[in-house]
Amino acid sequence: MDILRKIEMYREEEEKLRWEGTFAEYLQLLKEKPWVAQSAHSRVYNMIKDAGIVKEKGKKTYEFFNQQLFGLEEALDRLVEEYFHPAAKRLDVRKRILLLMGPVSGGKSTLVTMLKRGLEAYSHSDNGAVYAIKGCPMHEDPLHLIPHYLRKDFYEEYGIRIEGNLSPLNMMRLEQEYGGRIEDVQVERIFFSEDRRIGIGTFSPSDPKSQDIADLTGSLDFSTIAEYGSESDPRAYRFDGELNKANRGMMEFQEMLKCDEKFLWHLLSLTQEGNFKAGRFALISADELIVAHTNETEYRSFISNKKNEALHSRIIVMPIPYNLKVSQEERIYEKMIRESDVSDVHIAPHTLKVAAMFTILTRLKEPKKGDIDLVKKMRLYDGENVEGYNQADVDELKKEYQDEGMSGIDPRYVINRISSTIIRKEVASINALDVLRSLKDGLDQHPSITAELREKYMNYISLARKEYDTIAKKEVQKAFVYSYEESAKTLMDNYLDNVEAYCNKAKLRDPLTGEEISPDEKLMRSIEEQIGISENAKKAFREEVLIRISAYARKGKRFDYNSHDRLREAIQKKLFADLKDVVKITTSSKTPDEQQLKKINDVVARLIDEHGYNSTSANELLRYVGSLLNR
Ligand SMILES: Nc1ncnc2c1ncn2[C@@H]1O[C@H](COP(=O)(O)OP(=O)(O)O)[C@@H](O)[C@H]1O
Ligand SMILES: [Mg+2]
């Protein structure tokens, strides 16, 4: 469908949703849909809730954030459960400014933007509909029209609590345009839009000396004072500050802590009393979520300043740390690359994963428990099975540090290094080694990396490189076998036949000659040795395997290659050990013979077809693994 048609449809859709009526009609509507009168905070919470909450293994994930934010489940859960949820229930936190605190490029702006775009879309839905006094620059809540002395009665009839006072402007309009007849006041449905300055605002401080508070709270329109005769006539005032415009929705306060104090004092009253002072008027009620973001250093210096004391209690700080999972970090890079101009470049498999390993290592803190090293911790955090550890160990590791994830390498740095690799290499393909090299070279130029830190990071690069070596070898060896799974299965069946005969003190039958033969001790040992089973322990191991098989049989389950972790590992290792020499000779021969050449071509083809390489990256991989095996 062409884009103009889509635009037209969108307009038609909005046209259909439009609603206009008198206050009396609005009250009628409230009887059917009382939720449209909800507070701004409640609307934000319901928007998140309506998108869906998935509960799995005691952990919650919010669909609302899922498409854009990765690996922040815990921080987001805390944000929702400690701020949005209680705020929606009108608890005190609602009156505080939400301050997201986290390291640079950790997703804070992304989060705020999601909330804004989310609210825009939500206001088009039935659940997120918003209504306002027509013609009001602040889209004032129509219920403010109900006088205070009737609000208790209103609550009894409608079950809706009203907060806030009718603004001076609408007070005047009520008298002059409607002759005081509240029921006639026109009400309309509004649709949030940052572009049109409806319900979504952004305040970003410029030069504190030149910046005017008007940007926040609106200003007197001097050209109209003569017309209205007085500065205190609300019609002579332009309610067009960000706080005005964001009423009913949310305002992002950029660089809040860098801001001049006078701006912050306005927020103090707004957050405490739900109103702010503008011009010469009585206080103006506002209902909006205010979100700011900052980094840790800035925040510490802010709270250490005595002058800011009164503001402390008006702010709720929510940490937004870096993601600490390798697989999620990979997704972040994939997303950032998709959104960039280099998205058509071939990135060899495992490249982003290896870069992510380096990044996560820089963010993790050294485990206090002696027997876990940093790489193991990285694996555990990513949900991998590490022999000898379980989920309880992961939870314990997480408890060791409160502030993990607040420092380390940011995703932008990695993406910049990847881009610069692509540009410098001038080919349409990059691999893990290219990226590790580039990450390393970039450390010198990174502004916030000290010499000491640099050394540490160099070490993490070697660790990531070691991980890559293992991955690369495995990948090539797998590609060397025609069907890896098949070979593994054959080898295992063979092993099990022998084990069975051994344990039952029986003979095997040679499949070719039909002769009776003794169990192949050499074969069994060559597999068992791969996982360090000693001569003394072999009998117990074999019996244990047989017991497992019969347990499976009893439950009617098939015992297969994946049914026994250690046996699988042994089989894998044995296959690789057998292959090693073949791979070594084939990949490093300077003048491969015809047969070797054919093998190499087969392997390259398999890497391309089945493993996501292109011919450049597949050949690079083979060459690299050849050199590794010859070391
Ligand atoms: N946990 C994350 N999940 C998804 N993307 C992330 C995450 N952390 C950072 N990013 C990406 O990194 C970039 C910088 O994030 P940004 O939101 O601007 O960070 P901040 O405002 O905290 O400095 C963005 O492209 C963002 O999408
Ligand atoms: Mg930002």
XYZ file of C-alpha atoms and ligand atoms in Angstrom:
659
model
C 0.000 0.000 0.000
C 1.422 3.391 -0.803
C 2.409 5.736 1.923
C -0.049 8.495 1.052
C -2.902 6.075 1.344
C -1.643 5.053 4.760
C -1.481 8.659 5.875
C -5.034 9.124 4.694
C -6.182 6.071 6.574
C -4.499 7.280 9.718
C -6.332 10.586 9.380
C -9.635 8.819 8.834
C -8.964 6.675 11.857
C -8.341 9.715 14.012
C -11.445 11.375 12.587
C -13.497 8.379 13.643
C -12.154 8.560 17.176
C -12.921 12.218 17.570
C -15.507 13.084 20.173
C -16.978 16.366 21.185
C -19.829 17.148 23.497
C -20.997 19.123 26.453
C -19.823 18.484 29.976
C -23.215 16.928 30.639
C -22.625 14.468 27.807
C -19.126 13.815 29.091
C -20.569 12.816 32.459
C -22.814 10.396 30.637
C -19.771 8.922 28.944
C -18.019 8.592 32.306
C -20.798 6.350 33.521
C -19.930 3.898 30.771
C -16.178 4.377 30.783
C -15.102 5.662 34.171
C -11.462 4.841 33.430
C -11.097 7.732 30.998
C -10.942 10.003 34.045
C -7.800 8.317 35.338
C -4.732 10.280 36.394
C -1.686 10.642 34.173
C 0.278 8.180 36.278
C -2.472 5.656 36.191
C -2.655 5.935 32.409
C 1.059 5.256 32.091
C 0.805 2.220 34.311
C -2.203 0.841 32.479
C -0.483 1.380 29.162
C 2.372 -0.821 30.356
C 0.008 -3.352 31.852
C -2.259 -3.544 28.813
C 0.687 -4.428 26.588
C 1.004 -7.622 28.598
C 3.025 -8.931 31.505
C 4.675 -12.318 31.241
C 5.491 -14.132 34.448
C 8.065 -16.833 34.180
C 9.968 -18.535 36.967
C 8.992 -15.808 39.390
C 10.355 -13.129 37.056
C 8.240 -10.571 35.276
C 8.787 -9.187 31.842
C 6.798 -6.373 30.330
C 5.881 -6.710 26.692
C 5.725 -2.953 26.512
C 9.504 -2.654 26.787
C 10.403 -5.920 25.093
C 10.862 -4.767 21.537
C 13.427 -2.098 22.334
C 15.062 -2.698 25.691
C 17.011 -5.849 26.302
C 18.361 -7.380 29.480
C 16.871 -4.783 31.796
C 14.091 -6.970 33.175
C 15.008 -6.498 36.801
C 15.435 -2.746 36.602
C 12.196 -2.379 34.662
C 10.302 -4.551 37.092
C 11.509 -2.381 39.900
C 10.575 0.752 37.999
C 7.057 -0.500 37.405
C 6.482 -2.022 40.810
C 8.083 0.703 42.886
C 7.029 3.692 40.881
C 4.378 3.334 38.196
C 2.193 0.880 40.020
C 1.968 2.692 43.381
C 1.798 6.039 41.567
C -1.198 4.764 39.640
C -2.831 4.003 42.969
C -2.294 7.625 43.992
C 0.328 6.784 46.574
C 2.857 9.394 47.508
C 5.549 8.389 44.995
C 3.331 9.865 42.309
C 4.198 13.281 43.630
C 7.854 12.782 43.039
C 9.952 13.400 40.010
C 11.115 10.169 38.505
C 14.856 10.297 38.071
C 16.412 7.526 36.027
C 19.992 7.079 37.051
C 22.414 5.047 35.047
C 25.609 4.968 33.042
C 25.957 6.631 29.663
C 24.193 4.945 26.748
C 22.463 2.516 29.018
C 19.041 3.008 27.487
C 17.582 5.824 29.617
C 16.626 8.050 26.708
C 15.318 5.043 24.848
C 13.103 4.212 27.800
C 11.731 7.742 28.056
C 11.075 7.887 24.319
C 9.210 4.596 24.498
C 6.959 6.008 27.195
C 6.263 9.092 25.110
C 5.557 7.274 21.865
C 3.640 4.703 23.830
C 1.366 7.316 25.372
C 0.730 8.879 21.984
C -0.447 5.565 20.646
C -2.302 4.656 23.824
C -4.334 7.862 23.740
C -5.771 6.594 20.454
C -7.040 3.438 22.092
C -10.222 2.944 24.032
C -8.425 2.159 27.265
C -6.115 5.131 26.967
C -8.623 7.757 25.818
C -8.222 11.256 27.282
C -10.774 14.074 27.355
C -10.206 17.753 28.002
C -11.974 21.079 28.204
C -12.180 22.212 24.625
C -9.977 25.119 23.654
C -7.874 24.934 26.793
C -4.159 25.310 26.104
C -3.417 22.965 28.997
C -6.059 20.402 28.001
C -7.491 20.729 31.447
C -9.341 17.829 33.012
C -13.075 18.542 32.571
C -13.779 17.237 36.068
C -12.057 20.295 37.492
C -15.292 22.046 36.600
C -17.036 20.289 39.476
C -16.931 22.654 42.443
C -15.196 21.448 45.564
C -18.330 21.340 47.677
C -19.823 18.773 45.299
C -16.863 16.514 44.898
C -17.809 14.227 47.729
C -21.220 13.716 46.174
C -19.599 13.192 42.830
C -17.373 10.520 44.278
C -20.350 8.750 45.760
C -22.165 8.736 42.452
C -19.298 8.042 40.060
C -16.612 6.456 42.194
C -14.094 8.914 40.774
C -11.915 11.111 42.914
C -11.217 14.600 41.615
C -8.011 16.436 42.357
C -6.995 19.940 41.369
C -8.633 23.287 40.844
C -10.121 24.827 37.770
C -7.468 26.998 36.181
C -7.927 30.785 36.162
C -8.356 30.768 32.417
C -11.144 28.216 32.371
C -12.717 29.842 35.402
C -12.979 33.017 33.387
C -14.206 31.219 30.279
C -16.827 29.451 32.327
C -18.187 32.787 33.457
C -17.870 34.659 30.203
C -18.521 32.057 27.523
C -20.902 29.747 29.331
C -22.535 32.105 31.779
C -21.442 29.852 34.606
C -23.362 26.840 33.207
C -20.905 24.046 33.842
C -23.041 21.504 32.040
C -22.668 23.416 28.768
C -18.899 23.616 28.753
C -17.539 21.906 25.649
C -15.400 18.859 26.148
C -13.369 17.017 23.506
C -11.286 13.933 23.169
C -7.592 14.737 22.771
C -4.776 12.715 21.261
C -1.326 13.018 22.732
C 1.312 14.247 20.361
C 4.669 15.687 21.151
C 4.840 17.355 17.741
C 1.553 19.112 18.301
C 2.452 19.788 21.914
C -0.437 17.915 23.371
C 0.204 16.035 26.579
C 3.844 15.248 25.854
C 6.642 17.696 26.469
C 10.399 17.910 26.647
C 12.225 20.540 28.592
C 15.851 20.875 27.835
C 17.836 23.577 29.516
C 19.912 25.864 27.367
C 22.229 28.535 28.677
C 20.998 29.078 32.266
C 21.522 32.826 32.020
C 19.466 33.353 28.948
C 16.868 30.731 29.571
C 13.561 31.942 30.734
C 11.275 30.260 33.179
C 8.633 30.911 30.533
C 9.874 27.844 28.696
C 8.617 25.867 31.620
C 5.541 27.689 32.860
C 4.425 29.959 30.011
C 4.509 33.723 29.921
C 2.618 36.921 29.720
C 1.745 37.986 26.209
C 2.537 41.672 26.323
C 0.835 42.380 23.045
C -2.516 41.439 24.533
C -2.293 43.231 27.866
C -3.721 46.392 26.337
C -6.635 44.411 24.977
C -7.462 42.758 28.280
C -6.459 45.697 30.419
C -4.435 43.857 33.039
C -1.517 41.558 33.514
C -3.558 39.425 35.785
C -6.175 38.686 33.179
C -5.530 35.053 32.339
C -6.335 35.696 28.699
C -3.234 37.844 28.523
C -1.151 34.858 29.546
C 0.183 32.203 27.242
C 0.017 28.830 28.869
C 2.552 27.373 26.533
C 5.435 26.282 28.751
C 6.405 22.630 28.704
C 4.723 22.027 32.039
C 1.490 23.419 30.638
C 1.637 21.476 27.451
C 2.533 18.207 29.088
C -0.465 18.368 31.397
C -2.365 15.042 31.462
C 0.603 13.176 30.030
C 4.324 13.374 30.669
C 7.237 15.745 30.501
C 10.817 14.750 30.013
C 13.214 17.001 31.862
C 16.569 16.720 30.170
C 19.725 17.519 32.097
C 17.622 18.284 35.128
C 20.471 18.253 37.584
C 22.495 20.646 35.485
C 19.611 23.031 35.497
C 19.488 26.368 37.243
C 17.831 26.162 40.665
C 15.002 28.496 39.825
C 13.654 25.924 37.416
C 13.792 23.226 40.005
C 11.809 25.222 42.561
C 8.837 25.218 40.284
C 8.968 21.500 40.201
C 9.088 21.369 43.950
C 5.642 22.862 44.292
C 4.327 20.902 41.362
C 5.413 17.629 42.793
C 4.420 18.441 46.332
C 1.061 20.026 45.767
C 0.284 19.099 42.202
C 0.332 22.698 41.105
C 2.720 25.366 39.955
C 2.845 29.101 39.904
C 2.604 30.944 36.651
C 2.524 34.696 36.284
C 0.280 36.402 38.761
C -2.274 33.699 39.004
C -3.405 31.429 41.657
C -1.592 28.141 41.498
C -2.278 26.060 38.436
C -3.070 22.397 38.910
C -1.221 19.976 36.739
C -1.353 16.232 36.454
C 1.644 14.835 34.695
C 4.500 12.427 35.001
C 7.863 14.124 35.141
C 10.852 12.049 34.135
C 14.468 13.110 34.253
C 17.684 11.207 33.747
C 21.196 11.477 35.023
C 24.390 9.557 35.612
C 25.771 8.516 38.950
C 28.517 11.137 39.276
C 26.170 13.964 38.499
C 23.634 12.620 40.938
C 26.169 12.262 43.759
C 27.350 15.800 43.346
C 23.760 17.011 43.276
C 22.822 15.386 46.553
C 26.029 16.428 48.247
C 25.020 20.031 47.681
C 23.177 21.272 50.772
C 21.151 23.720 48.746
C 19.358 20.878 47.042
C 18.235 19.234 50.217
C 14.563 20.113 49.881
C 14.495 18.500 46.494
C 15.886 15.154 47.601
C 12.678 13.992 49.092
C 10.785 15.078 45.989
C 12.775 12.842 43.735
C 12.601 9.109 43.368
C 15.737 7.602 41.946
C 15.465 4.479 39.854
C 18.668 2.807 38.716
C 18.914 1.845 35.060
C 22.120 -0.178 34.925
C 23.729 -1.702 31.870
C 22.508 -5.032 30.675
C 24.688 -7.856 32.022
C 23.754 -10.703 29.694
C 25.878 -11.548 26.681
C 22.965 -12.763 24.579
C 20.943 -9.615 25.281
C 23.907 -7.406 24.528
C 24.131 -9.103 21.161
C 20.511 -8.143 20.526
C 21.298 -4.546 21.410
C 24.063 -4.476 18.803
C 21.875 -6.147 16.229
C 19.232 -3.532 16.804
C 21.689 -0.644 16.638
C 23.247 -2.011 13.454
C 19.844 -2.505 11.874
C 19.123 1.135 12.557
C 22.451 2.281 11.104
C 23.855 2.811 7.643
C 26.156 -0.179 7.854
C 23.342 -2.663 8.105
C 24.097 -4.293 4.769
C 27.598 -5.387 5.727
C 28.134 -9.077 6.373
C 29.007 -9.680 9.983
C 30.421 -13.159 10.480
C 28.598 -15.380 12.985
C 29.736 -14.973 16.612
C 31.256 -11.546 15.933
C 28.716 -9.634 17.977
C 28.668 -12.304 20.637
C 32.410 -12.055 21.143
C 32.242 -8.257 21.268
C 29.416 -8.588 23.790
C 31.539 -10.901 25.934
C 34.211 -8.251 26.172
C 31.643 -5.596 27.027
C 29.924 -7.640 29.700
C 33.275 -8.520 31.284
C 34.026 -4.808 31.682
C 30.704 -4.367 33.486
C 30.923 -7.292 35.879
C 32.525 -7.115 39.257
C 34.959 -9.747 40.447
C 33.041 -12.488 42.304
C 33.765 -12.626 46.002
C 33.222 -16.356 46.141
C 36.643 -17.786 45.458
C 35.905 -20.568 43.035
C 34.025 -18.615 40.391
C 35.997 -16.645 37.848
C 34.706 -13.728 35.825
C 34.084 -15.742 32.668
C 32.046 -18.303 34.592
C 30.088 -15.513 36.197
C 29.409 -14.063 32.760
C 28.058 -17.421 31.621
C 25.937 -17.905 34.696
C 24.413 -14.449 34.322
C 23.440 -15.322 30.786
C 21.559 -18.371 31.980
C 24.070 -20.928 30.710
C 24.595 -24.171 32.542
C 27.932 -24.122 34.249
C 28.837 -27.405 35.815
C 28.585 -27.346 39.577
C 26.485 -24.185 39.830
C 22.790 -23.463 39.847
C 20.284 -20.642 39.987
C 20.829 -20.173 43.715
C 24.479 -19.397 43.011
C 23.451 -16.818 40.445
C 21.140 -15.118 42.921
C 23.892 -15.105 45.479
C 26.347 -13.607 42.993
C 23.884 -10.863 42.177
C 23.541 -10.004 45.842
C 27.277 -9.510 46.235
C 27.176 -6.041 44.694
C 24.374 -3.517 44.726
C 25.829 -1.323 42.038
C 26.874 -3.804 39.399
C 26.284 -2.610 35.858
C 26.768 1.051 36.681
C 30.116 1.194 34.906
C 32.005 -0.408 32.047
C 31.920 -0.164 28.292
C 28.767 1.262 26.709
C 27.061 -0.155 23.624
C 27.657 2.979 21.570
C 31.396 2.562 21.909
C 31.170 -0.950 20.530
C 28.960 0.101 17.645
C 31.315 2.958 16.820
C 34.256 0.582 16.772
C 32.366 -1.828 14.559
C 31.490 0.966 12.155
C 35.029 2.177 12.016
C 36.217 -1.367 11.312
C 33.792 -1.606 8.449
C 34.856 1.691 7.018
C 38.556 1.009 7.342
C 38.470 -2.525 6.051
C 36.542 -1.465 3.002
C 35.151 -4.917 2.487
C 31.634 -6.048 2.930
C 32.499 -8.526 5.665
C 33.927 -8.351 9.174
C 34.680 -10.984 11.781
C 35.254 -11.268 15.515
C 38.996 -10.750 15.263
C 38.547 -7.516 13.332
C 36.206 -6.233 15.976
C 38.340 -7.288 18.942
C 41.309 -5.567 17.352
C 39.322 -2.431 16.809
C 37.956 -2.471 20.351
C 41.494 -2.748 21.606
C 42.812 0.068 19.433
C 39.971 2.281 20.523
C 40.810 1.991 24.197
C 43.577 4.533 23.784
C 41.178 7.101 22.463
C 38.411 6.472 24.934
C 38.159 9.560 27.121
C 37.124 7.895 30.358
C 39.575 5.019 30.465
C 42.534 5.352 32.788
C 45.807 3.496 32.277
C 44.897 1.084 35.030
C 41.503 0.383 33.584
C 43.024 0.002 30.162
C 45.195 -2.824 31.363
C 42.211 -4.566 32.854
C 40.265 -4.149 29.644
C 43.142 -5.529 27.588
C 42.901 -8.617 29.703
C 39.179 -8.875 28.975
C 39.936 -8.657 25.292
C 42.218 -11.672 25.627
C 39.556 -13.520 27.556
C 36.999 -12.808 24.839
C 39.547 -13.883 22.269
C 40.040 -17.204 24.071
C 36.318 -17.759 24.072
C 36.271 -17.025 20.375
C 39.059 -19.534 19.709
C 36.996 -22.260 21.305
C 33.895 -21.280 19.378
C 35.814 -21.082 16.085
C 37.422 -24.487 16.498
C 34.121 -26.091 17.348
C 32.456 -24.454 14.397
C 35.023 -25.674 11.893
C 35.164 -29.147 13.310
C 31.407 -29.386 13.158
C 31.447 -28.278 9.551
C 33.984 -30.984 8.764
C 31.642 -33.813 9.622
C 28.961 -34.361 7.071
C 26.296 -34.584 9.653
C 27.523 -33.835 13.077
C 24.464 -35.119 14.869
C 24.513 -38.325 12.897
C 28.154 -39.050 13.669
C 27.601 -38.315 17.316
C 24.631 -40.650 17.398
C 26.472 -43.478 15.667
C 29.399 -43.157 18.011
C 27.140 -43.143 21.016
C 25.146 -46.190 19.899
C 28.368 -47.995 19.377
C 29.588 -47.039 22.828
C 26.328 -48.090 24.466
C 26.333 -51.498 22.775
C 29.782 -52.107 24.145
C 28.912 -50.852 27.595
C 25.889 -53.100 27.730
C 27.908 -56.150 26.777
C 30.600 -55.183 29.260
C 28.199 -54.829 32.177
C 26.333 -58.022 31.358
C 29.595 -59.863 30.830
C 28.289 -60.716 27.376
C 29.668 -60.764 23.851
C 28.833 -58.599 20.871
C 28.177 -59.801 17.380
C 30.256 -58.425 14.560
C 27.762 -56.903 12.130
C 29.746 -58.084 9.092
C 31.016 -61.527 9.897
C 28.450 -62.430 12.542
C 31.305 -63.563 14.753
C 31.147 -63.145 18.498
C 33.546 -60.494 19.765
C 34.452 -59.091 23.169
C 33.491 -55.513 24.088
C 35.879 -52.977 22.565
C 37.701 -51.758 25.636
C 39.887 -49.408 23.642
C 36.922 -47.638 22.123
C 35.127 -47.248 25.449
C 38.213 -45.907 27.174
C 38.993 -43.476 24.372
C 35.601 -41.899 24.974
C 35.663 -41.993 28.763
C 39.107 -40.472 28.940
C 37.755 -37.363 27.263
C 35.990 -36.420 30.456
C 38.627 -37.660 32.834
C 37.128 -40.962 33.939
C 39.878 -43.043 35.449
C 40.425 -46.760 35.018
C 39.066 -47.279 38.538
C 35.952 -45.249 37.915
C 35.031 -46.713 34.548
C 32.887 -49.537 35.865
C 30.781 -47.214 38.013
C 30.349 -44.807 35.125
C 29.231 -47.522 32.724
C 26.774 -48.912 35.221
C 25.414 -45.485 35.899
C 24.793 -44.990 32.184
C 22.941 -48.286 31.953
C 20.808 -47.438 34.965
C 19.903 -44.162 33.309
C 18.887 -45.998 30.154
C 16.636 -48.400 31.987
C 15.121 -45.550 33.996
C 14.282 -43.874 30.693
C 12.876 -47.079 29.301
C 10.656 -47.551 32.344
C 9.132 -44.124 31.835
C 8.693 -44.849 28.156
C 11.147 -42.101 27.242
C 13.744 -42.449 24.547
C 17.335 -42.314 25.701
C 19.245 -40.293 23.185
C 22.273 -38.204 22.612
C 21.005 -35.429 24.902
C 19.908 -37.591 27.804
C 23.216 -37.698 29.610
C 25.225 -34.486 29.856
C 28.597 -36.005 30.623
C 28.294 -38.728 28.054
C 27.349 -36.174 25.426
C 30.351 -34.107 26.344
C 32.620 -37.141 26.089
C 31.238 -38.055 22.674
C 31.634 -34.499 21.434
C 35.196 -34.312 22.600
C 36.043 -37.660 21.129
C 34.636 -36.655 17.758
C 36.634 -33.477 17.831
C 39.806 -35.193 18.895
C 39.469 -37.591 15.956
C 38.840 -34.712 13.652
C 41.580 -32.509 14.857
C 44.271 -34.005 12.711
C 42.166 -34.013 9.604
C 41.221 -30.389 10.132
C 44.770 -29.455 10.933
C 46.218 -30.989 7.830
C 43.482 -29.830 5.522
C 43.288 -26.248 6.647
C 46.960 -25.498 6.903
C 48.334 -27.242 3.911
C 49.956 -24.702 1.584
C 49.525 -26.898 -1.414
C 46.428 -28.932 -0.752
C 45.998 -32.011 -2.911
C 42.858 -32.645 -4.858
C 41.127 -34.491 -2.068
C 41.986 -31.837 0.500
C 40.781 -29.137 -1.835
C 37.489 -30.882 -2.276
C 37.122 -31.236 1.484
C 37.839 -27.537 2.000
C 35.278 -26.580 -0.583
C 32.716 -28.817 1.058
C 33.391 -27.279 4.432
C 33.203 -23.742 3.077
C 29.936 -24.585 1.388
C 28.563 -26.011 4.615
C 29.651 -22.949 6.597
C 27.844 -20.769 4.096
C 24.699 -22.844 3.756
C 24.200 -23.976 7.288
C 26.054 -21.608 9.557
C 25.492 -18.135 8.132
C 28.945 -17.330 6.746
C 29.769 -15.801 3.397
C 32.703 -17.018 1.376
C 35.085 -14.382 2.741
C 34.244 -15.010 6.352
C 34.207 -18.794 5.898
C 37.689 -18.779 4.381
C 38.947 -16.425 7.055
C 37.578 -18.744 9.695
C 39.264 -21.798 8.184
C 42.581 -20.065 7.935
C 42.355 -18.888 11.515
C 41.437 -22.268 12.908
C 44.231 -23.871 10.867
C 46.718 -21.551 12.509
C 45.255 -22.213 15.944
C 45.570 -25.971 15.563
C 49.155 -25.700 14.476
C 50.284 -23.722 17.462
N 19.490 -2.408 27.501
C 19.357 -1.923 26.256
N 18.484 -2.466 25.387
C 18.354 -2.000 24.142
N 19.063 -0.992 23.637
C 19.957 -0.397 24.441
C 20.144 -0.817 25.783
N 21.098 -0.045 26.339
C 21.486 0.807 25.383
N 20.804 0.617 24.239
C 20.980 1.335 22.977
O 22.130 2.141 23.092
C 21.927 3.431 22.556
C 22.104 4.477 23.607
O 21.029 4.436 24.513
P 20.349 5.717 25.165
O 18.935 5.369 25.437
O 20.600 6.930 24.353
O 21.161 5.787 26.516
P 21.228 6.898 27.667
O 20.098 7.833 27.481
O 21.129 6.070 28.905
O 22.569 7.533 27.536
C 20.532 3.406 21.958
O 20.630 3.110 20.593
C 19.837 2.296 22.698
O 18.843 1.739 21.913
Mg 20.365 9.871 26.993
